[in-house]
Amino acid sequence: MISSNKALMLVNNVSSEINKLISLTKKGDFSEIDENIGYDETSQEERLLENEIYKVLEDLDSINRKIKYLQLPIMEQGQLKKNKQGRFVLGDHEFHCGETIEVLLYDEFSNRYDWSISRMEHNGKDYYASGNSDRCLNKVTARIREYQN
């Protein structure tokens, strides 16, 4: 068994290789992938490869964003509170729909509290953490990382 720190180090190595591959094949948002990898458009087999490589590269790019996210330092941690506008705040940060948030939630299966990466969403009545719409967020322990999209 390896430690989580060793696993993260190995994941960082993979991330570096993903960056190299993406820089060789990607122009912007992968929409121009066929200009960076040579394919015979008259070959059904090569068109299949083009489509599948496109999907793999998108998945690798998503994995790479997750790796980068996990390396970001924690900027703020504490209990969520509602402000006068009905939005949840953590320190000076006011959350809006779609923002990434990490919440500390009790997992009945493992019988412990675990961090869960989520997004702040609104159902028309109140804000909730995606995947946990039935849980009230008031006074839930949460944290945010230094940089978020």
PDB file of C-alpha atoms in Angstrom:
ATOM      1  CA  MET A   1       0.000   0.000   0.000  1.00  0.00           C
ATOM      2  CA  ILE A   2       1.250   3.517  -0.796  1.00  0.00           C
ATOM      3  CA  SER A   3       0.552   6.678   1.145  1.00  0.00           C
ATOM      4  CA  SER A   4      -1.826   9.350  -0.152  1.00  0.00           C
ATOM      5  CA  ASN A   5       1.155  11.714  -0.563  1.00  0.00           C
ATOM      6  CA  LYS A   6       2.997   9.160  -2.722  1.00  0.00           C
ATOM      7  CA  ALA A   7      -0.176   8.565  -4.752  1.00  0.00           C
ATOM      8  CA  LEU A   8      -0.541  12.317  -5.302  1.00  0.00           C
ATOM      9  CA  MET A   9       3.082  12.516  -6.445  1.00  0.00           C
ATOM     10  CA  LEU A  10       2.459   9.733  -8.989  1.00  0.00           C
ATOM     11  CA  VAL A  11      -0.748  11.424 -10.127  1.00  0.00           C
ATOM     12  CA  ASN A  12       1.251  14.633 -10.669  1.00  0.00           C
ATOM     13  CA  ASN A  13       3.590  12.701 -12.961  1.00  0.00           C
ATOM     14  CA  VAL A  14       0.590  11.502 -14.961  1.00  0.00           C
ATOM     15  CA  SER A  15      -0.708  15.069 -15.090  1.00  0.00           C
ATOM     16  CA  SER A  16       2.568  16.223 -16.601  1.00  0.00           C
ATOM     17  CA  GLU A  17       2.292  13.614 -19.354  1.00  0.00           C
ATOM     18  CA  ILE A  18      -1.350  14.550 -19.976  1.00  0.00           C
ATOM     19  CA  ASN A  19      -0.287  18.188 -20.401  1.00  0.00           C
ATOM     20  CA  LYS A  20       2.312  17.173 -22.989  1.00  0.00           C
ATOM     21  CA  LEU A  21      -0.200  15.115 -24.967  1.00  0.00           C
ATOM     22  CA  ILE A  22      -2.874  17.796 -24.849  1.00  0.00           C
ATOM     23  CA  SER A  23      -0.451  20.517 -25.960  1.00  0.00           C
ATOM     24  CA  LEU A  24       0.443  18.408 -29.018  1.00  0.00           C
ATOM     25  CA  THR A  25      -3.125  17.626 -30.033  1.00  0.00           C
ATOM     26  CA  LYS A  26      -5.375  20.390 -28.816  1.00  0.00           C
ATOM     27  CA  LYS A  27      -6.206  23.765 -30.285  1.00  0.00           C
ATOM     28  CA  GLY A  28      -8.497  25.517 -27.856  1.00  0.00           C
ATOM     29  CA  ASP A  29     -11.396  23.212 -27.001  1.00  0.00           C
ATOM     30  CA  PHE A  30     -10.525  20.034 -28.964  1.00  0.00           C
ATOM     31  CA  SER A  31     -12.771  21.119 -31.850  1.00  0.00           C
ATOM     32  CA  GLU A  32      -9.715  21.321 -34.118  1.00  0.00           C
ATOM     33  CA  ILE A  33      -8.171  17.983 -33.129  1.00  0.00           C
ATOM     34  CA  ASP A  34      -8.168  16.691 -36.706  1.00  0.00           C
ATOM     35  CA  GLU A  35      -5.806  19.520 -37.688  1.00  0.00           C
ATOM     36  CA  ASN A  36      -3.235  18.323 -35.157  1.00  0.00           C
ATOM     37  CA  ILE A  37      -3.433  14.553 -35.689  1.00  0.00           C
ATOM     38  CA  GLY A  38      -3.219  13.119 -39.181  1.00  0.00           C
ATOM     39  CA  TYR A  39      -6.226  11.026 -40.235  1.00  0.00           C
ATOM     40  CA  ASP A  40      -7.385   9.577 -43.518  1.00  0.00           C
ATOM     41  CA  GLU A  41     -10.936  10.920 -43.716  1.00  0.00           C
ATOM     42  CA  THR A  42     -11.846   8.332 -46.337  1.00  0.00           C
ATOM     43  CA  SER A  43     -11.125   5.474 -43.917  1.00  0.00           C
ATOM     44  CA  GLN A  44     -13.936   4.407 -41.603  1.00  0.00           C
ATOM     45  CA  GLU A  45     -11.375   2.893 -39.235  1.00  0.00           C
ATOM     46  CA  GLU A  46      -9.391   6.126 -38.999  1.00  0.00           C
ATOM     47  CA  ARG A  47     -12.560   8.177 -38.471  1.00  0.00           C
ATOM     48  CA  LEU A  48     -13.415   5.818 -35.585  1.00  0.00           C
ATOM     49  CA  LEU A  49      -9.940   6.367 -34.128  1.00  0.00           C
ATOM     50  CA  GLU A  50     -10.332  10.122 -34.501  1.00  0.00           C
ATOM     51  CA  ASN A  51     -13.648  10.085 -32.625  1.00  0.00           C
ATOM     52  CA  GLU A  52     -12.384   7.815 -29.851  1.00  0.00           C
ATOM     53  CA  ILE A  53      -9.113   9.706 -29.390  1.00  0.00           C
ATOM     54  CA  TYR A  54     -11.144  12.919 -29.202  1.00  0.00           C
ATOM     55  CA  LYS A  55     -13.213  11.410 -26.353  1.00  0.00           C
ATOM     56  CA  VAL A  56     -10.116  10.111 -24.547  1.00  0.00           C
ATOM     57  CA  LEU A  57      -8.446  13.531 -24.775  1.00  0.00           C
ATOM     58  CA  GLU A  58     -11.542  15.210 -23.336  1.00  0.00           C
ATOM     59  CA  ASP A  59     -11.539  12.698 -20.455  1.00  0.00           C
ATOM     60  CA  LEU A  60      -7.812  13.252 -19.858  1.00  0.00           C
ATOM     61  CA  ASP A  61      -8.348  17.003 -19.825  1.00  0.00           C
ATOM     62  CA  SER A  62     -11.101  16.549 -17.217  1.00  0.00           C
ATOM     63  CA  ILE A  63      -8.828  14.328 -15.113  1.00  0.00           C
ATOM     64  CA  ASN A  64      -6.085  16.920 -15.375  1.00  0.00           C
ATOM     65  CA  ARG A  65      -8.417  19.676 -14.104  1.00  0.00           C
ATOM     66  CA  LYS A  66      -9.303  17.468 -11.098  1.00  0.00           C
ATOM     67  CA  ILE A  67      -5.626  16.868 -10.347  1.00  0.00           C
ATOM     68  CA  LYS A  68      -4.922  20.598 -10.470  1.00  0.00           C
ATOM     69  CA  TYR A  69      -7.916  21.323  -8.240  1.00  0.00           C
ATOM     70  CA  LEU A  70      -6.722  18.909  -5.546  1.00  0.00           C
ATOM     71  CA  GLN A  71      -3.351  20.673  -5.427  1.00  0.00           C
ATOM     72  CA  LEU A  72      -4.871  24.059  -4.659  1.00  0.00           C
ATOM     73  CA  PRO A  73      -4.481  25.240  -1.076  1.00  0.00           C
ATOM     74  CA  ILE A  74      -7.527  25.668   1.157  1.00  0.00           C
ATOM     75  CA  MET A  75      -8.415  29.370   1.217  1.00  0.00           C
ATOM     76  CA  GLU A  76     -11.206  29.363   3.783  1.00  0.00           C
ATOM     77  CA  GLN A  77     -12.824  26.817   6.076  1.00  0.00           C
ATOM     78  CA  GLY A  78     -15.652  27.211   8.566  1.00  0.00           C
ATOM     79  CA  GLN A  79     -19.392  26.980   9.035  1.00  0.00           C
ATOM     80  CA  LEU A  80     -21.726  28.131   6.292  1.00  0.00           C
ATOM     81  CA  LYS A  81     -24.128  30.907   7.229  1.00  0.00           C
ATOM     82  CA  LYS A  82     -26.890  32.665   5.335  1.00  0.00           C
ATOM     83  CA  ASN A  83     -26.568  36.379   4.728  1.00  0.00           C
ATOM     84  CA  LYS A  84     -29.424  38.904   4.473  1.00  0.00           C
ATOM     85  CA  GLN A  85     -29.818  38.155   0.763  1.00  0.00           C
ATOM     86  CA  GLY A  86     -30.440  34.467   1.534  1.00  0.00           C
ATOM     87  CA  ARG A  87     -27.119  33.329   0.100  1.00  0.00           C
ATOM     88  CA  PHE A  88     -24.625  31.183   1.928  1.00  0.00           C
ATOM     89  CA  VAL A  89     -21.336  32.750   2.936  1.00  0.00           C
ATOM     90  CA  LEU A  90     -18.063  31.391   4.209  1.00  0.00           C
ATOM     91  CA  GLY A  91     -15.992  34.162   5.725  1.00  0.00           C
ATOM     92  CA  ASP A  92     -16.145  36.977   3.159  1.00  0.00           C
ATOM     93  CA  HIS A  93     -17.032  34.672   0.278  1.00  0.00           C
ATOM     94  CA  GLU A  94     -20.640  34.699  -0.935  1.00  0.00           C
ATOM     95  CA  PHE A  95     -21.632  31.615  -2.928  1.00  0.00           C
ATOM     96  CA  HIS A  96     -23.480  31.678  -6.230  1.00  0.00           C
ATOM     97  CA  CYS A  97     -24.951  28.855  -8.312  1.00  0.00           C
ATOM     98  CA  GLY A  98     -22.377  26.647  -9.968  1.00  0.00           C
ATOM     99  CA  GLU A  99     -19.512  27.467  -7.620  1.00  0.00           C
ATOM    100  CA  THR A 100     -17.368  24.659  -6.301  1.00  0.00           C
ATOM    101  CA  ILE A 101     -17.643  24.012  -2.585  1.00  0.00           C
ATOM    102  CA  GLU A 102     -16.352  21.250  -0.345  1.00  0.00           C
ATOM    103  CA  VAL A 103     -18.700  20.208   2.448  1.00  0.00           C
ATOM    104  CA  LEU A 104     -18.031  17.965   5.428  1.00  0.00           C
ATOM    105  CA  LEU A 105     -20.916  15.503   5.549  1.00  0.00           C
ATOM    106  CA  TYR A 106     -21.688  12.452   7.611  1.00  0.00           C
ATOM    107  CA  ASP A 107     -21.516   9.235   5.609  1.00  0.00           C
ATOM    108  CA  GLU A 108     -23.853   6.667   7.126  1.00  0.00           C
ATOM    109  CA  PHE A 109     -22.224   3.826   5.188  1.00  0.00           C
ATOM    110  CA  SER A 110     -18.727   4.439   6.608  1.00  0.00           C
ATOM    111  CA  ASN A 111     -20.047   5.889   9.883  1.00  0.00           C
ATOM    112  CA  ARG A 112     -17.809   8.975   9.688  1.00  0.00           C
ATOM    113  CA  TYR A 113     -17.577  12.527   8.359  1.00  0.00           C
ATOM    114  CA  ASP A 114     -15.930  12.956   4.959  1.00  0.00           C
ATOM    115  CA  TRP A 115     -15.238  15.888   2.659  1.00  0.00           C
ATOM    116  CA  SER A 116     -17.323  15.949  -0.504  1.00  0.00           C
ATOM    117  CA  ILE A 117     -16.582  18.150  -3.516  1.00  0.00           C
ATOM    118  CA  SER A 118     -19.809  19.659  -4.760  1.00  0.00           C
ATOM    119  CA  ARG A 119     -21.359  22.694  -6.417  1.00  0.00           C
ATOM    120  CA  MET A 120     -23.650  25.271  -4.899  1.00  0.00           C
ATOM    121  CA  GLU A 121     -27.056  25.142  -6.599  1.00  0.00           C
ATOM    122  CA  HIS A 122     -30.510  26.647  -6.092  1.00  0.00           C
ATOM    123  CA  ASN A 123     -33.829  24.795  -6.473  1.00  0.00           C
ATOM    124  CA  GLY A 124     -36.060  27.871  -6.625  1.00  0.00           C
ATOM    125  CA  LYS A 125     -36.535  27.936  -2.856  1.00  0.00           C
ATOM    126  CA  ASP A 126     -33.106  27.500  -1.294  1.00  0.00           C
ATOM    127  CA  TYR A 127     -29.455  26.793  -1.960  1.00  0.00           C
ATOM    128  CA  TYR A 128     -28.054  23.291  -1.654  1.00  0.00           C
ATOM    129  CA  ALA A 129     -24.883  21.332  -2.431  1.00  0.00           C
ATOM    130  CA  SER A 130     -25.373  19.294  -5.615  1.00  0.00           C
ATOM    131  CA  GLY A 131     -25.916  15.648  -4.809  1.00  0.00           C
ATOM    132  CA  ASN A 132     -27.187  16.610  -1.352  1.00  0.00           C
ATOM    133  CA  SER A 133     -30.366  18.557  -2.050  1.00  0.00           C
ATOM    134  CA  ASP A 134     -32.087  17.157   1.033  1.00  0.00           C
ATOM    135  CA  ARG A 135     -29.493  18.475   3.485  1.00  0.00           C
ATOM    136  CA  CYS A 136     -29.740  21.920   5.020  1.00  0.00           C
ATOM    137  CA  LEU A 137     -26.430  23.741   4.584  1.00  0.00           C
ATOM    138  CA  ASN A 138     -26.852  26.193   7.432  1.00  0.00           C
ATOM    139  CA  LYS A 139     -23.922  25.715   9.859  1.00  0.00           C
ATOM    140  CA  VAL A 140     -22.455  22.866   7.767  1.00  0.00           C
ATOM    141  CA  THR A 141     -18.646  22.859   7.808  1.00  0.00           C
ATOM    142  CA  ALA A 142     -17.377  23.819   4.378  1.00  0.00           C
ATOM    143  CA  ARG A 143     -14.231  24.981   2.642  1.00  0.00           C
ATOM    144  CA  ILE A 144     -13.105  26.527  -0.598  1.00  0.00           C
ATOM    145  CA  ARG A 145      -9.820  26.293  -2.413  1.00  0.00           C
ATOM    146  CA  GLU A 146      -7.674  29.262  -3.408  1.00  0.00           C
ATOM    147  CA  TYR A 147      -8.764  29.484  -7.029  1.00  0.00           C
ATOM    148  CA  GLN A 148     -12.067  28.407  -8.502  1.00  0.00           C
ATOM    149  CA  ASN A 149     -13.558  28.669 -11.983  1.00  0.00           C
TER     150      ASN A 149
END
